[in-house]
Coordinates of C-alpha atoms and ligand atoms in Angstrom, one line a residue:
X1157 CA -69.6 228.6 178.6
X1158 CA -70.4 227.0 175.6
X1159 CA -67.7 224.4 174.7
X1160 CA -66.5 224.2 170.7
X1161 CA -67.6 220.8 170.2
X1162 CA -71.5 221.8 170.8
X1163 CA -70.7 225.3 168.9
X1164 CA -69.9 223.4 165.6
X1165 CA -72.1 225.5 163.6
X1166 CA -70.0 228.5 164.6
X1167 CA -66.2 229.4 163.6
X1168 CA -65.8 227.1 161.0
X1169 CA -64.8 229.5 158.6
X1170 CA -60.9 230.1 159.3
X1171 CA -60.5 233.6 160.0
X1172 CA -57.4 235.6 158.2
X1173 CA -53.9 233.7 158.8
X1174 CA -55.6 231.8 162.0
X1175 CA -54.2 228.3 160.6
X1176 CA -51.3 228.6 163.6
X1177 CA -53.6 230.5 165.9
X1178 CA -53.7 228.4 169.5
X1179 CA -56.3 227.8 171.4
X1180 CA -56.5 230.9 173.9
X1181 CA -58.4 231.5 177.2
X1182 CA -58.8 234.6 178.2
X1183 CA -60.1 234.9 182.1
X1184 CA -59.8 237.2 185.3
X1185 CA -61.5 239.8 183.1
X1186 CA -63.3 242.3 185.2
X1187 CA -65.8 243.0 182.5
X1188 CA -66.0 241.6 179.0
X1189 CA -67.7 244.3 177.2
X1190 CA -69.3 241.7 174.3
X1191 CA -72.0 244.0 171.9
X1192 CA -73.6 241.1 171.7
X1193 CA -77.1 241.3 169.7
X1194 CA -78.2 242.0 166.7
X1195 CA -75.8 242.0 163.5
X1196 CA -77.1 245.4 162.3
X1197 CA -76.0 248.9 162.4
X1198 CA -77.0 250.6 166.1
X1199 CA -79.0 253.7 166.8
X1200 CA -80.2 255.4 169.5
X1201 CA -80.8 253.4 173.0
X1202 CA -79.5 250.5 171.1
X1203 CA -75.8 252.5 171.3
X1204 CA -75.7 252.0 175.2
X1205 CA -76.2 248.6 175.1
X1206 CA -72.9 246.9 175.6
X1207 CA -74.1 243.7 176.9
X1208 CA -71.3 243.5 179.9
X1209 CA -70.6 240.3 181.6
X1210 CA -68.2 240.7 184.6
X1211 CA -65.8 238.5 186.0
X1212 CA -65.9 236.8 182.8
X1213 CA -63.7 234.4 180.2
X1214 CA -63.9 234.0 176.4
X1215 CA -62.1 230.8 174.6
X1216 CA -61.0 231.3 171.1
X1217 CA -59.8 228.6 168.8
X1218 CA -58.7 228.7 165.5
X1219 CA -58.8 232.5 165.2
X1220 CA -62.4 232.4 165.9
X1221 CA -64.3 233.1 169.3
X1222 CA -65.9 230.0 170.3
X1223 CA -67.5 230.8 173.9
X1224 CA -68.0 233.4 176.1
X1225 CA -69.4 233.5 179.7
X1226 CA -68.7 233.5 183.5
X1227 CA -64.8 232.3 184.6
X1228 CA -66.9 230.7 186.6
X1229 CA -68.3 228.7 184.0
X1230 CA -65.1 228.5 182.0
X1231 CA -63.4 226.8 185.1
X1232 CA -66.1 223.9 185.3
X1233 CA -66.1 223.3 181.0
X1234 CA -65.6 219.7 180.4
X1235 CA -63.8 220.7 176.7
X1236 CA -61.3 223.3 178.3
X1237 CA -60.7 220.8 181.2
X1238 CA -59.9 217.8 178.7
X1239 CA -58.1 220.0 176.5
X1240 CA -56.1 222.3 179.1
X1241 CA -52.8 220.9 177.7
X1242 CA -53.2 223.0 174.4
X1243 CA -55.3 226.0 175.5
X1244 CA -53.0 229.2 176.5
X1245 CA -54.4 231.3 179.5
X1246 CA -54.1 235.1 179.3
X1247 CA -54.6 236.6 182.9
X1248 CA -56.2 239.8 182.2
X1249 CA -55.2 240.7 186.0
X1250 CA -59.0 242.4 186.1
X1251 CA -59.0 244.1 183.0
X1252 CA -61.6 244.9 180.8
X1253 CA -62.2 242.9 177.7
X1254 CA -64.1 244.3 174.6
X1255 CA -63.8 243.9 170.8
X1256 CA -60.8 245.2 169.0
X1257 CA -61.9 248.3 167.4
X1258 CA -62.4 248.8 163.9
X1259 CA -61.1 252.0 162.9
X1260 CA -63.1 252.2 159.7
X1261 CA -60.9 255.8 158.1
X1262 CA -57.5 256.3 157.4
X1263 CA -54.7 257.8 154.7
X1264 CA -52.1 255.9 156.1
X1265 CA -50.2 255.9 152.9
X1266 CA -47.6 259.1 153.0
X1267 CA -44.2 259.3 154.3
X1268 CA -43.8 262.9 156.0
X1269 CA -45.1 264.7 158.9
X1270 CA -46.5 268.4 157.6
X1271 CA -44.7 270.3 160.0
X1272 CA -44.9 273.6 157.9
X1273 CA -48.6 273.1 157.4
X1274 CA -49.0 272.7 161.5
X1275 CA -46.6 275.9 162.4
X1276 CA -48.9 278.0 159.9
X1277 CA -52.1 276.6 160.8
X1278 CA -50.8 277.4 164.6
X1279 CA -50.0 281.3 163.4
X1280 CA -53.8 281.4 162.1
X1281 CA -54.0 280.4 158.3
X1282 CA -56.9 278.0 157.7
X1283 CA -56.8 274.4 155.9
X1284 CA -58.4 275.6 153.0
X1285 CA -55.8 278.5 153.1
X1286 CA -52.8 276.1 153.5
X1287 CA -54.3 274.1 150.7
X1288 CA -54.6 277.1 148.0
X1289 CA -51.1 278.1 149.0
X1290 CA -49.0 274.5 148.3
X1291 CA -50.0 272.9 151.2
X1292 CA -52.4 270.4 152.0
X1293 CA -52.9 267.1 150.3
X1294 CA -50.8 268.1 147.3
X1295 CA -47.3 268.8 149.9
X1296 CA -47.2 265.0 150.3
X1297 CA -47.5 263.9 147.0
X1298 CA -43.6 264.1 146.5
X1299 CA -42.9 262.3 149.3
X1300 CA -45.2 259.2 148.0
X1301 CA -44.3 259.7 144.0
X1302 CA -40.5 259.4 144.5
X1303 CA -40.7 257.1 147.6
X1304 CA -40.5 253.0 146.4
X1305 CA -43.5 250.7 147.0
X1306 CA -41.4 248.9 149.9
X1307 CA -40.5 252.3 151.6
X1308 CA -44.5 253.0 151.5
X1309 CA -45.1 249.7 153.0
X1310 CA -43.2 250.1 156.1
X1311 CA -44.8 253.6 156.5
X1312 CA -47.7 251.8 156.6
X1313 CA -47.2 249.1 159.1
X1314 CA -45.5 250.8 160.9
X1315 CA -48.9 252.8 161.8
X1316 CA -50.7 249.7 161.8
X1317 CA -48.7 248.3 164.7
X1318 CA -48.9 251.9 166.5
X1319 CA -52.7 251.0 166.1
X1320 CA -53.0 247.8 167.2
X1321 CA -50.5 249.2 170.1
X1322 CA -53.9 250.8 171.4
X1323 CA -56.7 248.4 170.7
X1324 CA -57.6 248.4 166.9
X1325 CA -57.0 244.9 165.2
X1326 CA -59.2 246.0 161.9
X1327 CA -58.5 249.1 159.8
X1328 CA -59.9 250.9 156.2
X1329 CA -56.9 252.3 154.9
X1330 CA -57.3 254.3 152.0
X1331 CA -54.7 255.6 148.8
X1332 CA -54.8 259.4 148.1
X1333 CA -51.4 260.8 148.1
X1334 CA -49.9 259.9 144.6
X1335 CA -53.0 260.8 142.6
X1336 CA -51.3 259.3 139.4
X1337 CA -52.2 255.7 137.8
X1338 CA -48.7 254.5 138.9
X1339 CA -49.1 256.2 142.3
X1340 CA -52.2 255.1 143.3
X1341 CA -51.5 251.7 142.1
X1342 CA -48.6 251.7 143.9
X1343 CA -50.2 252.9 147.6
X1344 CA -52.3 250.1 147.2
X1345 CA -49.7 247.5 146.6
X1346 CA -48.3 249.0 149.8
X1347 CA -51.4 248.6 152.1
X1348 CA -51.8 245.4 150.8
X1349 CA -48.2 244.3 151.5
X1350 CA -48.1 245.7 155.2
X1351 CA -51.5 244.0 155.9
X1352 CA -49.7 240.8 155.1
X1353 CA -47.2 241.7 158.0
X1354 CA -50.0 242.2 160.1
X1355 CA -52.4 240.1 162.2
X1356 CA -55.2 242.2 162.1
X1357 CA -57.5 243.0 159.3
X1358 CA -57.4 245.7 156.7
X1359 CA -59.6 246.8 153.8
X1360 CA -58.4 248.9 151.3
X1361 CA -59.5 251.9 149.6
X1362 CA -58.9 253.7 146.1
X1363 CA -58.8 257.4 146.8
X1364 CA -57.6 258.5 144.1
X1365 CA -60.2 261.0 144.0
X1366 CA -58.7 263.0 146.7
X1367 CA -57.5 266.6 145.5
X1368 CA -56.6 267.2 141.5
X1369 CA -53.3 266.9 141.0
X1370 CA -51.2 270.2 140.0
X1371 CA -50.7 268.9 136.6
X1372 CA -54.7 268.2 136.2
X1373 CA -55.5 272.1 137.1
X1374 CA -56.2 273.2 134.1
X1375 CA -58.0 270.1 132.9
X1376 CA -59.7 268.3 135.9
X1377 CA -62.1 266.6 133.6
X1378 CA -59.0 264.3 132.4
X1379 CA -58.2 263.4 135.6
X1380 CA -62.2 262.5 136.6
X1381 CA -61.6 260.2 133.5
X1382 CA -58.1 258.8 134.0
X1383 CA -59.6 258.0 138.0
X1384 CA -63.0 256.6 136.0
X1385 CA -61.4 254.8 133.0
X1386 CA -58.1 253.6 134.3
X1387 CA -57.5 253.6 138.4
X1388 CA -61.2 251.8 139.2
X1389 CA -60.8 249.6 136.1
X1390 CA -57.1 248.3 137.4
X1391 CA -57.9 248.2 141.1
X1392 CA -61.0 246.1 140.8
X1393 CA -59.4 244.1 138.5
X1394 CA -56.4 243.0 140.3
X1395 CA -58.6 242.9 143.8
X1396 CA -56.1 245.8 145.1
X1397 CA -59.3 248.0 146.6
X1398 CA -62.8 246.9 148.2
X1399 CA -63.9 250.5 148.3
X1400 CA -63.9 253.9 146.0
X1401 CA -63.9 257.0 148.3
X1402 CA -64.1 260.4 146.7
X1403 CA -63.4 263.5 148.7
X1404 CA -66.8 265.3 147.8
X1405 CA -66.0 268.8 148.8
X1406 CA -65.5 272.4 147.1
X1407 CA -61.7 272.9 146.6
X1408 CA -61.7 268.6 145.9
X1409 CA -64.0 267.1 143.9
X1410 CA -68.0 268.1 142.9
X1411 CA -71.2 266.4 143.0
X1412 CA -71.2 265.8 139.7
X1413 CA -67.6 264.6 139.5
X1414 CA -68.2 262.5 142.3
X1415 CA -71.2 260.8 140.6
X1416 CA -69.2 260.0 137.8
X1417 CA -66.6 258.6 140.1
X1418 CA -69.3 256.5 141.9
X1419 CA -71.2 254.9 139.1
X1420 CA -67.9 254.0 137.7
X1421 CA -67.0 252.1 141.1
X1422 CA -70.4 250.0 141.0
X1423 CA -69.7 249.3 137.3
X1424 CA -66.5 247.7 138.2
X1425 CA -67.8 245.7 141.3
X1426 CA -66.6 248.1 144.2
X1427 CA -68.1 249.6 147.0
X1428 CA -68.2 253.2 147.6
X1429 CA -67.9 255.8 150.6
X1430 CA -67.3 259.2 150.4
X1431 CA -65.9 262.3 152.3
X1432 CA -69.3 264.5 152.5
X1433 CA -70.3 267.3 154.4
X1434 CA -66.5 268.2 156.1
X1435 CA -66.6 271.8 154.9
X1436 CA -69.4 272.8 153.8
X1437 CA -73.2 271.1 153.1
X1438 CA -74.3 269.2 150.7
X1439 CA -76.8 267.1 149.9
X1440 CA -76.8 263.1 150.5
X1441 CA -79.6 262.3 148.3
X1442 CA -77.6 263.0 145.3
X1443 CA -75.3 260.0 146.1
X1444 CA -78.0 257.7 147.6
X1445 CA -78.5 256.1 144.1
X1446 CA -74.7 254.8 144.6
X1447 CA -75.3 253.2 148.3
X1448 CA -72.4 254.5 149.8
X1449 CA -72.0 252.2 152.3
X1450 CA -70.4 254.5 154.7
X1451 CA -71.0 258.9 154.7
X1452 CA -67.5 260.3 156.4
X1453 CA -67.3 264.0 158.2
X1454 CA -70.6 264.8 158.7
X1455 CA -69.8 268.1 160.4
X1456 CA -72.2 270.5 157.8
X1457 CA -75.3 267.5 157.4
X1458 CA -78.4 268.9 156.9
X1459 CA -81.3 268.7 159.3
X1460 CA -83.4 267.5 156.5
X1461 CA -81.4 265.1 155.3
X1462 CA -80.8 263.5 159.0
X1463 CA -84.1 261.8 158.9
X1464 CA -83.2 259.9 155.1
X1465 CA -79.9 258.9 157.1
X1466 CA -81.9 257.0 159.4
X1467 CA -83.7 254.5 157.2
X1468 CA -80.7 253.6 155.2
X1469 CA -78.2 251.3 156.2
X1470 CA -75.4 253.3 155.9
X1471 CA -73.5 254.8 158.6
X1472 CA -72.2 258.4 159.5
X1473 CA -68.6 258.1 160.1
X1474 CA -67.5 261.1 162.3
X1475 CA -64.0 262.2 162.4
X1476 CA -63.2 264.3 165.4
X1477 CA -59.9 263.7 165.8
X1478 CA -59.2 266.1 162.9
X1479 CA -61.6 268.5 164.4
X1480 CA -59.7 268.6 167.2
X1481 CA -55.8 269.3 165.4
X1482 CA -57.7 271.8 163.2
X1483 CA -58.3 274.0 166.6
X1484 CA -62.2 274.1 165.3
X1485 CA -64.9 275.1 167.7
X1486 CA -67.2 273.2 165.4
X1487 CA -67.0 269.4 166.3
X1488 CA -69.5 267.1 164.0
X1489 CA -73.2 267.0 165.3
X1490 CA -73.5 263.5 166.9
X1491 CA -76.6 263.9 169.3
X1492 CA -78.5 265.2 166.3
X1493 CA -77.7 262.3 164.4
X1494 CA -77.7 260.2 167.0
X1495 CA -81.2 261.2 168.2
X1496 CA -82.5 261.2 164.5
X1497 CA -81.3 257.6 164.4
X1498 CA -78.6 257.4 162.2
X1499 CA -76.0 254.4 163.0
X1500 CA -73.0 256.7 164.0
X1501 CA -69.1 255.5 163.8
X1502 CA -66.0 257.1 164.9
X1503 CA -62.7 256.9 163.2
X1504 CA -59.1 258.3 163.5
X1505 CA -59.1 260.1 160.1
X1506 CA -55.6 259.2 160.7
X1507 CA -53.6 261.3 158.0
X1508 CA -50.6 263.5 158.1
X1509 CA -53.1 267.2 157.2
X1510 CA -55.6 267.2 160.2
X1511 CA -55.4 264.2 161.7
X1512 CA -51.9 262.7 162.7
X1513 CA -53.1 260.0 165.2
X1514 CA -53.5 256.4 165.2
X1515 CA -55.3 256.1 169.3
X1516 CA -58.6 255.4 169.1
X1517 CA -58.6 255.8 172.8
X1518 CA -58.0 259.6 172.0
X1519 CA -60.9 259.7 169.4
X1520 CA -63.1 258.3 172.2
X1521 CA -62.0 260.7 174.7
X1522 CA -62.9 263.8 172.5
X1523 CA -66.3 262.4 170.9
X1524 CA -66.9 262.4 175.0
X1525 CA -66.1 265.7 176.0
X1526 CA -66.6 267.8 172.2
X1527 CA -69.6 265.9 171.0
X1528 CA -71.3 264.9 174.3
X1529 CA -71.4 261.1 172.9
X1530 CA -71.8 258.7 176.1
X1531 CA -68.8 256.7 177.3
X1532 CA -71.4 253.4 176.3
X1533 CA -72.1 255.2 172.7
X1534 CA -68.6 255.8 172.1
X1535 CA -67.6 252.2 172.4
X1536 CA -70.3 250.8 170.1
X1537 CA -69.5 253.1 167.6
X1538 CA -65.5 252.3 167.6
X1539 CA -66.4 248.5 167.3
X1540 CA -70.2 247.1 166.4
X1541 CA -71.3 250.4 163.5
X1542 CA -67.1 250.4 162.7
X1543 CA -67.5 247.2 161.6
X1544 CA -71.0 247.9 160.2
X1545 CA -69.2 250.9 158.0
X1546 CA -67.0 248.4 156.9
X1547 CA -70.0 245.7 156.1
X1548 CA -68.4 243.3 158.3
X1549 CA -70.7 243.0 161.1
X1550 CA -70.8 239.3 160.6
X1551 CA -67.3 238.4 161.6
X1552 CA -66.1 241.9 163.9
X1553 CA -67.7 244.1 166.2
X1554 CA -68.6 242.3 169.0
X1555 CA -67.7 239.2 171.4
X1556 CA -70.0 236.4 170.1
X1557 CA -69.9 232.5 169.0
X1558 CA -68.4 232.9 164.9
X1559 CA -67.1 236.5 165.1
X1560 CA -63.3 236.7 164.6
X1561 CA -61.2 236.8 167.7
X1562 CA -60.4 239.9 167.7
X1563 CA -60.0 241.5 171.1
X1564 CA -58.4 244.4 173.2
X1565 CA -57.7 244.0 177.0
X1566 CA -57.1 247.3 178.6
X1567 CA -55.5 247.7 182.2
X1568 CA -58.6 249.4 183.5
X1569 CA -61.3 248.6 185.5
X1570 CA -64.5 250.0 184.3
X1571 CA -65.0 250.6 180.7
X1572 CA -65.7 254.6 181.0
X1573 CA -62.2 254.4 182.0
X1574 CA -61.1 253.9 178.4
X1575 CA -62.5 257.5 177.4
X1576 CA -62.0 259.1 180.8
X1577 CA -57.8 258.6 180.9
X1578 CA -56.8 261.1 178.4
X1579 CA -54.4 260.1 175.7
X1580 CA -53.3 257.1 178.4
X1581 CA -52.0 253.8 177.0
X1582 CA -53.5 251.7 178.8
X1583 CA -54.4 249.1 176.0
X1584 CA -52.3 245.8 177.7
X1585 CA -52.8 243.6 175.3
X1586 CA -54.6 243.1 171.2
X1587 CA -55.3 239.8 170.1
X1588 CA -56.3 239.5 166.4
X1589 CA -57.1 236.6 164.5
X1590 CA -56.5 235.0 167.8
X1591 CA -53.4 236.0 168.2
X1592 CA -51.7 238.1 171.0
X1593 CA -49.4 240.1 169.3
X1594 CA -49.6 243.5 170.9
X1595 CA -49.1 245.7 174.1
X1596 CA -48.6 249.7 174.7
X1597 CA -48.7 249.8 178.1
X1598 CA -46.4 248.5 180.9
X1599 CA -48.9 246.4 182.0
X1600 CA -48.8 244.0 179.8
X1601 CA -50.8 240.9 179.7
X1602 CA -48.5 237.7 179.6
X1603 CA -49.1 233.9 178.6
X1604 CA -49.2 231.8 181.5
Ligands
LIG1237 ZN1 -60.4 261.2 155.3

């Protein structure tokens, strides 16, 4: 263990709302999954390499980890022995420790299940189907143009707190279901006023660029210009969105839409990612030039564009969870992307069409058994290249000196567990911003 007075050129910077955080010891941890290493994006080998330390403890102060090591070690510290009276101790009862995951896709912002959608889809009609016929996207835009910015907020956090229920203290939550100035504008008020109510971190996302609206049909080049001239311009300008996302698809929006879309993003300051390859292929390269920092779906990539992939710094987010409510056979390709050494992430997708969950645990499980991802790879990719898709490797992703304390303690006692248990909840406790603030299971870790 390293004590906070020699780690002074770590954690200084205060972390998000950490001014109250205590000083917490974590110990009795069975295996502290850390990811320490590099502050880069992982591929190939580098996936399994979860630096484990067992029988370990981690001190955080000030929202920010300061040490990690043996108990061992932690137990003989002259700083946590002089300063016992104001450190908590979480018994992790032989848990295992690893960094909150960062679930770096979701539409969290929509107020009704699509239970019509899910009976049809059930009785054989495809998404795209569902989508030409009503369905789709465009079924919840009532729901989110009628509902009030307050009623969207508590939809929101109220997913965010099912998400940090099972492990996930940082999340990328996107607009997309109002697809008017006001609406969009709106959704992102409402992120940003449930991640106030929350201790975890969350970057938002204008998606605005997510289907054309009915009343765009007939003139979709006014809406590529109201998204281009008025949406960026207004949520760069009042810091309401970090990222543009455009849902680069047929049926959704074109290359050469999407270009536009993109170029207008850089020219007001944001980020991009985009929705590629879901449905059918498409070429990266003619979105390079905008350095998304983040290509999501990935299920149609082309073998010759696998090998570009790998020298940028850009990750492939893959979405399986959606895969999986669709009923596909088709699962996105991660052991050829993997082996072509792209930096692959996984995410929820979480959205109320094809992907109504909020467990990464789940998402692990299926990238397992449907995409023959390692229980090692699968953790890296929830956490480290999560955080990578999100450009914050420098504060989340693993269990270092500096990074955020931002933790999940699951009631297990091997980390393949995590993936093996399906749909468990076996997350016992999520510490964000150092602090504990969440539990699913019934095996709750307590203060001592
Ligand atoms: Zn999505």
């Amino acid at each position: 263990m390293v004590s906070p007075a020699r780690e002074k050129s770590h954690g200084s910077a205060p972390g998000k709302r950490t001014a109250d955080s205590p000083s917490i010891l974590l110990t009795n941890i069975r295996q502290l999954i850390s990811l320490r290493g590099p502050v880069s994006p992982r591929r190939g080998r580098e996936l399994s390499e979860l630096g484990i330390i067992e029988d370990a403890a981690v001190l955080c102060v000030g929202g920010k980890i300061v040490s990690v090591g043996s108990r061992r070690e932690a137990q003989r510290d002259a700083w946590i022995q002089r300063n016992r009276h104001r450190i908590r101790t979480v018994d992790c009862r032989g848990g295992v420790v690893l960094p909150g995951f960062v679930d770096s896709h979701t539409h969290p912002v929509f107020t009704e299940a699509r239970l019509v959608d899910f009976e049809k889809r059930i009785s054989g009609a495809s998404y795209e189907g569902i989508a030409e016929a009503g369905g789709g996207i465009r079924s919840s835009l009532n729901g989110v143009r009628e509902s009030s910015r307050k009623e969207l907020s508590d939809h929101v956090l109220s997913a965010l707190r099912r998400m940090s229920a099972s492990g996930t203290t940082t999340v990328e939550a996107k607009s997309g279901y109002g697809l008017s100035m006001e609406s969009e504008i709106k959704s992102l008020e409402a992120i940003r006023d449930a991640a106030r109510q929350w201790p975890g971190t969350v970057v938002p996302t204008l998606l605005g660029a997510h289907v054309i609206p009915p009343e765009f049909r007939d003139r979709r080049e006014d809406y590529v210009a109201l998204i281009c001239e008025k949406m960026i311009p207004e949520a760069a300008r009042r810091k309401l969105a970090e990222y543009v996302d455009v849902f680069c698809e047929r049926g959704a929006f074109a290359v050469q839409e999407t270009q536009g879309i993109l170029a207008s993003a850089k020219h007001h300051g944001l980020a991009t990612r985009v929705h590629i390859c879901q449905l059918s292929e498409a070429r990266l390269g003619d979105l390079a030039q905008f350095q998304p920092h983040s290509y999501d779906h990935m299920d149609f990539v082309t073998e010759v564009d696998l090998a570009d992939l790998a020298k940028m710094n850009a990750v492939a987010t893959l979405l399986p969870a959606a895969n999986y409510f669709l009923g596909l056979q088709k699962y996105p390709p991660a052991r050829n992307l993997i082996d072509a050494g792209v930096a692959v992430a996984l995410a929820t997708d979480y959205n109320p069409g094809s992907s109504p969950t909020t467990n990464m645990p789940f998402v692990l499980s299926i990238a397992c058994t449907h995409m023959k991802m390692s229980p090692a790879e699968v953790i890296t990719a929830t956490t480290c290249n999560g955080a990578c898709a999100l450009r914050l490797q420098n504060r989340k992703g693993s269990i270092e000196p500096g990074k955020d304390a931002d933790l999940a303690v699951f009631a297990v006692r091997d980390y393949r567990e995590i993936a093996y248990w399906v749909a468990a909840d076996l997350c016992s406790g999520t510490i964000a911003g150092g602090q504990l603030f969440s539990a699913a299971s019934s095996t709750s870790i307590q203060f001592e």
